[in-house]
């Protein structure tokens, strides 16, 4: 299943996170980010996951978002190519770390593509083209995934949305949580049950299903009410780290 995991890899936030990319021009407090990151790891551990923690990378302010320079499939890791100039290079550092962790490591060599634009559902991958992910990068990744026996669909991330998964997440094998913006694309409607996050709670569309739990960002009461009838919800506070556009999915790589 797409959300049954034994392992998760995270990276300790760096002090330079105060210089991370932020669509709202805010600077998070390092100590508060560390607290939130520790809580995030604790919630993953509660889902029976073994955590691997990589060292902070001061040269890359956004490097805590470890899912953007890579994705996993089975016991493999595929190194991507970040589309934000200040993040280009994270993938090369991570490649050297990944070879000691994964059974095999594949590399996207052309274009730009970030993990936040890739939603995995079982052995299918949906890639949303965005400011960070172009056709060349998506097609390079597609070649690798097809070689590994996966299926790939390339579509568009809605305009003005940072990453495809900023606006949607997988709740179970047949259900997608999404924003109104994503619903207007009609992308999921024909193939999935869809649940739209209540208006004003768009950030909660990036929730994270891990084994029997659904990790939801704290502070989105209507979404909690809506989902808690069907899912075992754990909450994670991401108030501080959200200042640099964090999502729950991008803070770990799971397999
Ligand atoms: C960035 O702009 O790259 C980071 N400040 C936030 C990345 C969040 N990643 C994600 O949504 N996949």
mmCIF file of N, CA, C and O in Angstrom, residues 6-13 32-56 64 66 208 210-211 213 215 234-238 241 247-254:
data_model
loop_
_atom_site.group_PDB
_atom_site.id
_atom_site.type_symbol
_atom_site.label_atom_id
_atom_site.label_comp_id
_atom_site.label_asym_id
_atom_site.label_seq_id
_atom_site.Cartn_x
_atom_site.Cartn_y
_atom_site.Cartn_z
ATOM 1 N N UNK A 6 8.090 1.441 6.765
ATOM 2 C CA UNK A 6 8.877 0.973 7.914
ATOM 3 C C UNK A 6 9.906 2.019 8.323
ATOM 4 O O UNK A 6 10.359 2.049 9.449
ATOM 5 N N UNK A 7 10.311 2.836 7.363
ATOM 6 C CA UNK A 7 11.409 3.792 7.607
ATOM 7 C C UNK A 7 11.023 5.202 7.188
ATOM 8 O O UNK A 7 10.255 5.390 6.245
ATOM 9 N N UNK A 8 11.635 6.144 7.876
ATOM 10 C CA UNK A 8 11.524 7.536 7.428
ATOM 11 C C UNK A 8 12.871 8.208 7.637
ATOM 12 O O UNK A 8 13.583 7.913 8.607
ATOM 13 N N UNK A 9 13.201 9.058 6.701
ATOM 14 C CA UNK A 9 14.464 9.787 6.791
ATOM 15 C C UNK A 9 14.136 11.271 6.945
ATOM 16 O O UNK A 9 13.287 11.796 6.224
ATOM 17 N N UNK A 10 14.770 11.901 7.917
ATOM 18 C CA UNK A 10 14.559 13.343 8.116
ATOM 19 C C UNK A 10 15.925 14.016 8.196
ATOM 20 O O UNK A 10 16.945 13.340 8.377
ATOM 21 N N UNK A 11 15.920 15.338 8.080
ATOM 22 C CA UNK A 11 17.188 16.062 8.241
ATOM 23 C C UNK A 11 17.011 17.129 9.328
ATOM 24 O O UNK A 11 16.028 17.871 9.306
ATOM 25 N N UNK A 12 17.956 17.185 10.242
ATOM 26 C CA UNK A 12 17.919 18.195 11.298
ATOM 27 C C UNK A 12 17.884 19.595 10.674
ATOM 28 O O UNK A 12 18.667 19.875 9.759
ATOM 29 N N UNK A 13 16.986 20.448 11.145
ATOM 30 C CA UNK A 13 16.956 21.819 10.598
ATOM 31 C C UNK A 13 18.285 22.535 10.854
ATOM 32 O O UNK A 13 18.935 22.310 11.879
ATOM 33 N N UNK A 32 12.338 27.237 17.845
ATOM 34 C CA UNK A 32 10.946 26.773 17.703
ATOM 35 C C UNK A 32 10.847 25.725 16.591
ATOM 36 O O UNK A 32 10.098 24.757 16.695
ATOM 37 N N UNK A 33 11.614 25.936 15.529
ATOM 38 C CA UNK A 33 11.603 24.955 14.434
ATOM 39 C C UNK A 33 12.130 23.605 14.935
ATOM 40 O O UNK A 33 11.580 22.550 14.619
ATOM 41 N N UNK A 34 13.186 23.663 15.745
ATOM 42 C CA UNK A 34 13.742 22.411 16.286
ATOM 43 C C UNK A 34 12.668 21.684 17.109
ATOM 44 O O UNK A 34 12.488 20.468 16.981
ATOM 45 N N UNK A 35 11.936 22.427 17.932
ATOM 46 C CA UNK A 35 10.875 21.797 18.737
ATOM 47 C C UNK A 35 9.823 21.146 17.836
ATOM 48 O O UNK A 35 9.389 20.026 18.076
ATOM 49 N N UNK A 36 9.432 21.867 16.808
ATOM 50 C CA UNK A 36 8.402 21.313 15.916
ATOM 51 C C UNK A 36 8.926 20.081 15.176
ATOM 52 O O UNK A 36 8.201 19.105 14.972
ATOM 53 N N UNK A 37 10.194 20.148 14.814
ATOM 54 C CA UNK A 37 10.776 19.017 14.086
ATOM 55 C C UNK A 37 10.845 17.787 14.995
ATOM 56 O O UNK A 37 10.568 16.662 14.575
ATOM 57 N N UNK A 38 11.190 18.015 16.258
ATOM 58 C CA UNK A 38 11.234 16.888 17.206
ATOM 59 C C UNK A 38 9.843 16.283 17.404
ATOM 60 O O UNK A 38 9.679 15.063 17.471
ATOM 61 N N UNK A 39 8.844 17.159 17.450
ATOM 62 C CA UNK A 39 7.468 16.655 17.607
ATOM 63 C C UNK A 39 7.056 15.848 16.361
ATOM 64 O O UNK A 39 6.424 14.798 16.466
ATOM 65 N N UNK A 40 7.450 16.329 15.217
ATOM 66 C CA UNK A 40 7.149 15.629 13.952
ATOM 67 C C UNK A 40 7.767 14.227 13.968
ATOM 68 O O UNK A 40 7.114 13.228 13.655
ATOM 69 N N UNK A 41 9.034 14.158 14.403
ATOM 70 C CA UNK A 41 9.699 12.842 14.454
ATOM 71 C C UNK A 41 8.990 11.925 15.443
ATOM 72 O O UNK A 41 8.791 10.735 15.186
ATOM 73 N N UNK A 42 8.594 12.502 16.576
ATOM 74 C CA UNK A 42 7.913 11.702 17.593
ATOM 75 C C UNK A 42 6.592 11.145 17.045
ATOM 76 O O UNK A 42 6.266 9.980 17.258
ATOM 77 N N UNK A 43 5.880 11.953 16.298
ATOM 78 C CA UNK A 43 4.612 11.462 15.738
ATOM 79 C C UNK A 43 4.860 10.358 14.719
ATOM 80 O O UNK A 43 4.104 9.390 14.653
ATOM 81 N N UNK A 44 5.919 10.477 13.937
ATOM 82 C CA UNK A 44 6.222 9.401 12.982
ATOM 83 C C UNK A 44 6.569 8.122 13.742
ATOM 84 O O UNK A 44 6.131 7.028 13.368
ATOM 85 N N UNK A 45 7.321 8.268 14.817
ATOM 86 C CA UNK A 45 7.696 7.081 15.608
ATOM 87 C C UNK A 45 6.471 6.398 16.190
ATOM 88 O O UNK A 45 6.427 5.175 16.299
ATOM 89 N N UNK A 46 5.465 7.188 16.532
ATOM 90 C CA UNK A 46 4.222 6.602 17.061
ATOM 91 C C UNK A 46 3.509 5.758 16.003
ATOM 92 O O UNK A 46 2.641 4.962 16.309
ATOM 93 N N UNK A 47 3.879 5.962 14.742
ATOM 94 C CA UNK A 47 3.294 5.152 13.663
ATOM 95 C C UNK A 47 4.191 3.966 13.333
ATOM 96 O O UNK A 47 4.140 3.433 12.214
ATOM 97 N N UNK A 48 5.036 3.583 14.299
ATOM 98 C CA UNK A 48 5.893 2.389 14.131
ATOM 99 C C UNK A 48 6.905 2.540 13.012
ATOM 100 O O UNK A 48 7.086 1.628 12.202
ATOM 101 N N UNK A 49 7.508 3.674 12.958
ATOM 102 C CA UNK A 49 8.478 3.934 11.895
ATOM 103 C C UNK A 49 9.860 4.095 12.508
ATOM 104 O O UNK A 49 10.007 4.709 13.563
ATOM 105 N N UNK A 50 10.837 3.519 11.835
ATOM 106 C CA UNK A 50 12.219 3.738 12.285
ATOM 107 C C UNK A 50 12.745 5.009 11.607
ATOM 108 O O UNK A 50 12.628 5.157 10.386
ATOM 109 N N UNK A 51 13.303 5.913 12.415
ATOM 110 C CA UNK A 51 13.721 7.205 11.847
ATOM 111 C C UNK A 51 15.233 7.254 11.662
ATOM 112 O O UNK A 51 15.983 6.917 12.578
ATOM 113 N N UNK A 52 15.637 7.695 10.505
ATOM 114 C CA UNK A 52 17.052 7.996 10.262
ATOM 115 C C UNK A 52 17.161 9.522 10.200
ATOM 116 O O UNK A 52 16.424 10.156 9.438
ATOM 117 N N UNK A 53 18.062 10.088 11.009
ATOM 118 C CA UNK A 53 18.186 11.557 11.016
ATOM 119 C C UNK A 53 19.533 11.971 10.420
ATOM 120 O O UNK A 53 20.589 11.595 10.933
ATOM 121 N N UNK A 54 19.477 12.722 9.362
ATOM 122 C CA UNK A 54 20.707 13.219 8.721
ATOM 123 C C UNK A 54 21.127 14.544 9.360
ATOM 124 O O UNK A 54 20.298 15.271 9.910
ATOM 125 N N UNK A 55 22.429 14.842 9.247
ATOM 126 C CA UNK A 55 22.958 16.079 9.831
ATOM 127 C C UNK A 55 22.418 17.317 9.096
ATOM 128 O O UNK A 55 22.148 17.267 7.889
ATOM 129 N N UNK A 56 22.353 18.406 9.840
ATOM 130 C CA UNK A 56 21.933 19.687 9.257
ATOM 131 C C UNK A 56 22.935 20.123 8.178
ATOM 132 O O UNK A 56 24.125 19.822 8.267
ATOM 133 N N UNK A 64 15.971 21.059 5.336
ATOM 134 C CA UNK A 64 15.120 20.231 6.206
ATOM 135 C C UNK A 64 13.997 19.580 5.391
ATOM 136 O O UNK A 64 13.464 18.540 5.781
ATOM 137 N N UNK A 66 13.444 17.436 3.115
ATOM 138 C CA UNK A 66 14.285 16.400 2.524
ATOM 139 C C UNK A 66 13.579 15.629 1.416
ATOM 140 O O UNK A 66 14.216 14.921 0.634
ATOM 141 N N UNK A 208 -0.558 13.851 6.002
ATOM 142 C CA UNK A 208 0.354 12.748 5.667
ATOM 143 C C UNK A 208 -0.136 11.435 6.266
ATOM 144 O O UNK A 208 -0.163 11.269 7.485
ATOM 145 N N UNK A 210 0.418 7.801 7.284
ATOM 146 C CA UNK A 210 1.539 6.911 7.596
ATOM 147 C C UNK A 210 1.001 5.731 8.387
ATOM 148 O O UNK A 210 0.520 5.897 9.515
ATOM 149 N N UNK A 211 1.026 4.580 7.792
ATOM 150 C CA UNK A 211 0.485 3.368 8.415
ATOM 151 C C UNK A 211 -0.952 3.632 8.882
ATOM 152 O O UNK A 211 -1.747 4.116 8.096
ATOM 153 N N UNK A 213 -2.070 5.854 10.918
ATOM 154 C CA UNK A 213 -2.331 7.222 11.362
ATOM 155 C C UNK A 213 -2.398 8.204 10.199
ATOM 156 O O UNK A 213 -1.770 7.995 9.162
ATOM 157 N N UNK A 215 -1.422 12.058 9.827
ATOM 158 C CA UNK A 215 -0.799 13.220 10.465
ATOM 159 C C UNK A 215 -1.376 14.478 9.805
ATOM 160 O O UNK A 215 -1.309 14.626 8.577
ATOM 161 N N UNK A 234 -3.318 12.096 14.120
ATOM 162 C CA UNK A 234 -2.298 12.632 15.032
ATOM 163 C C UNK A 234 -2.003 14.051 14.538
ATOM 164 O O UNK A 234 -1.968 14.288 13.323
ATOM 165 N N UNK A 235 -1.784 14.946 15.477
ATOM 166 C CA UNK A 235 -1.574 16.344 15.079
ATOM 167 C C UNK A 235 -0.101 16.719 15.193
ATOM 168 O O UNK A 235 0.591 16.250 16.103
ATOM 169 N N UNK A 236 0.356 17.547 14.302
ATOM 170 C CA UNK A 236 1.737 18.055 14.387
ATOM 171 C C UNK A 236 1.693 19.575 14.255
ATOM 172 O O UNK A 236 1.040 20.113 13.352
ATOM 173 N N UNK A 237 2.373 20.244 15.185
ATOM 174 C CA UNK A 237 2.423 21.694 15.131
ATOM 175 C C UNK A 237 3.485 22.137 14.125
ATOM 176 O O UNK A 237 4.658 21.815 14.286
ATOM 177 N N UNK A 238 3.065 22.844 13.103
ATOM 178 C CA UNK A 238 4.035 23.336 12.109
ATOM 179 C C UNK A 238 3.909 24.850 11.917
ATOM 180 O O UNK A 238 4.255 25.386 10.873
ATOM 181 N N UNK A 241 7.513 26.529 11.305
ATOM 182 C CA UNK A 241 8.172 26.096 10.063
ATOM 183 C C UNK A 241 7.314 26.428 8.833
ATOM 184 O O UNK A 241 7.826 26.556 7.721
ATOM 185 N N UNK A 247 5.427 21.728 4.508
ATOM 186 C CA UNK A 247 4.282 20.828 4.514
ATOM 187 C C UNK A 247 4.705 19.589 5.284
ATOM 188 O O UNK A 247 5.901 19.348 5.478
ATOM 189 N N UNK A 248 3.747 18.804 5.733
ATOM 190 C CA UNK A 248 4.117 17.603 6.504
ATOM 191 C C UNK A 248 4.829 16.575 5.638
ATOM 192 O O UNK A 248 5.733 15.881 6.088
ATOM 193 N N UNK A 249 4.420 16.489 4.374
ATOM 194 C CA UNK A 249 5.021 15.447 3.529
ATOM 195 C C UNK A 249 6.480 15.749 3.201
ATOM 196 O O UNK A 249 7.308 14.843 3.099
ATOM 197 N N UNK A 250 6.820 17.035 3.078
ATOM 198 C CA UNK A 250 8.167 17.344 2.579
ATOM 199 C C UNK A 250 9.243 17.240 3.662
ATOM 200 O O UNK A 250 10.425 17.316 3.357
ATOM 201 N N UNK A 251 8.827 17.013 4.908
ATOM 202 C CA UNK A 251 9.841 16.946 5.963
ATOM 203 C C UNK A 251 10.369 15.535 6.192
ATOM 204 O O UNK A 251 11.168 15.312 7.101
ATOM 205 N N UNK A 252 9.939 14.574 5.396
ATOM 206 C CA UNK A 252 10.518 13.224 5.519
ATOM 207 C C UNK A 252 10.432 12.503 4.185
ATOM 208 O O UNK A 252 9.614 12.837 3.333
ATOM 209 N N UNK A 253 11.296 11.506 4.060
ATOM 210 C CA UNK A 253 11.220 10.575 2.942
ATOM 211 C C UNK A 253 10.823 9.264 3.579
ATOM 212 O O UNK A 253 11.455 8.825 4.552
ATOM 213 N N UNK A 254 9.834 8.602 3.059
ATOM 214 C CA UNK A 254 9.326 7.387 3.699
ATOM 215 C C UNK A 254 9.397 6.207 2.735
ATOM 216 O O UNK A 254 9.176 6.355 1.553
#
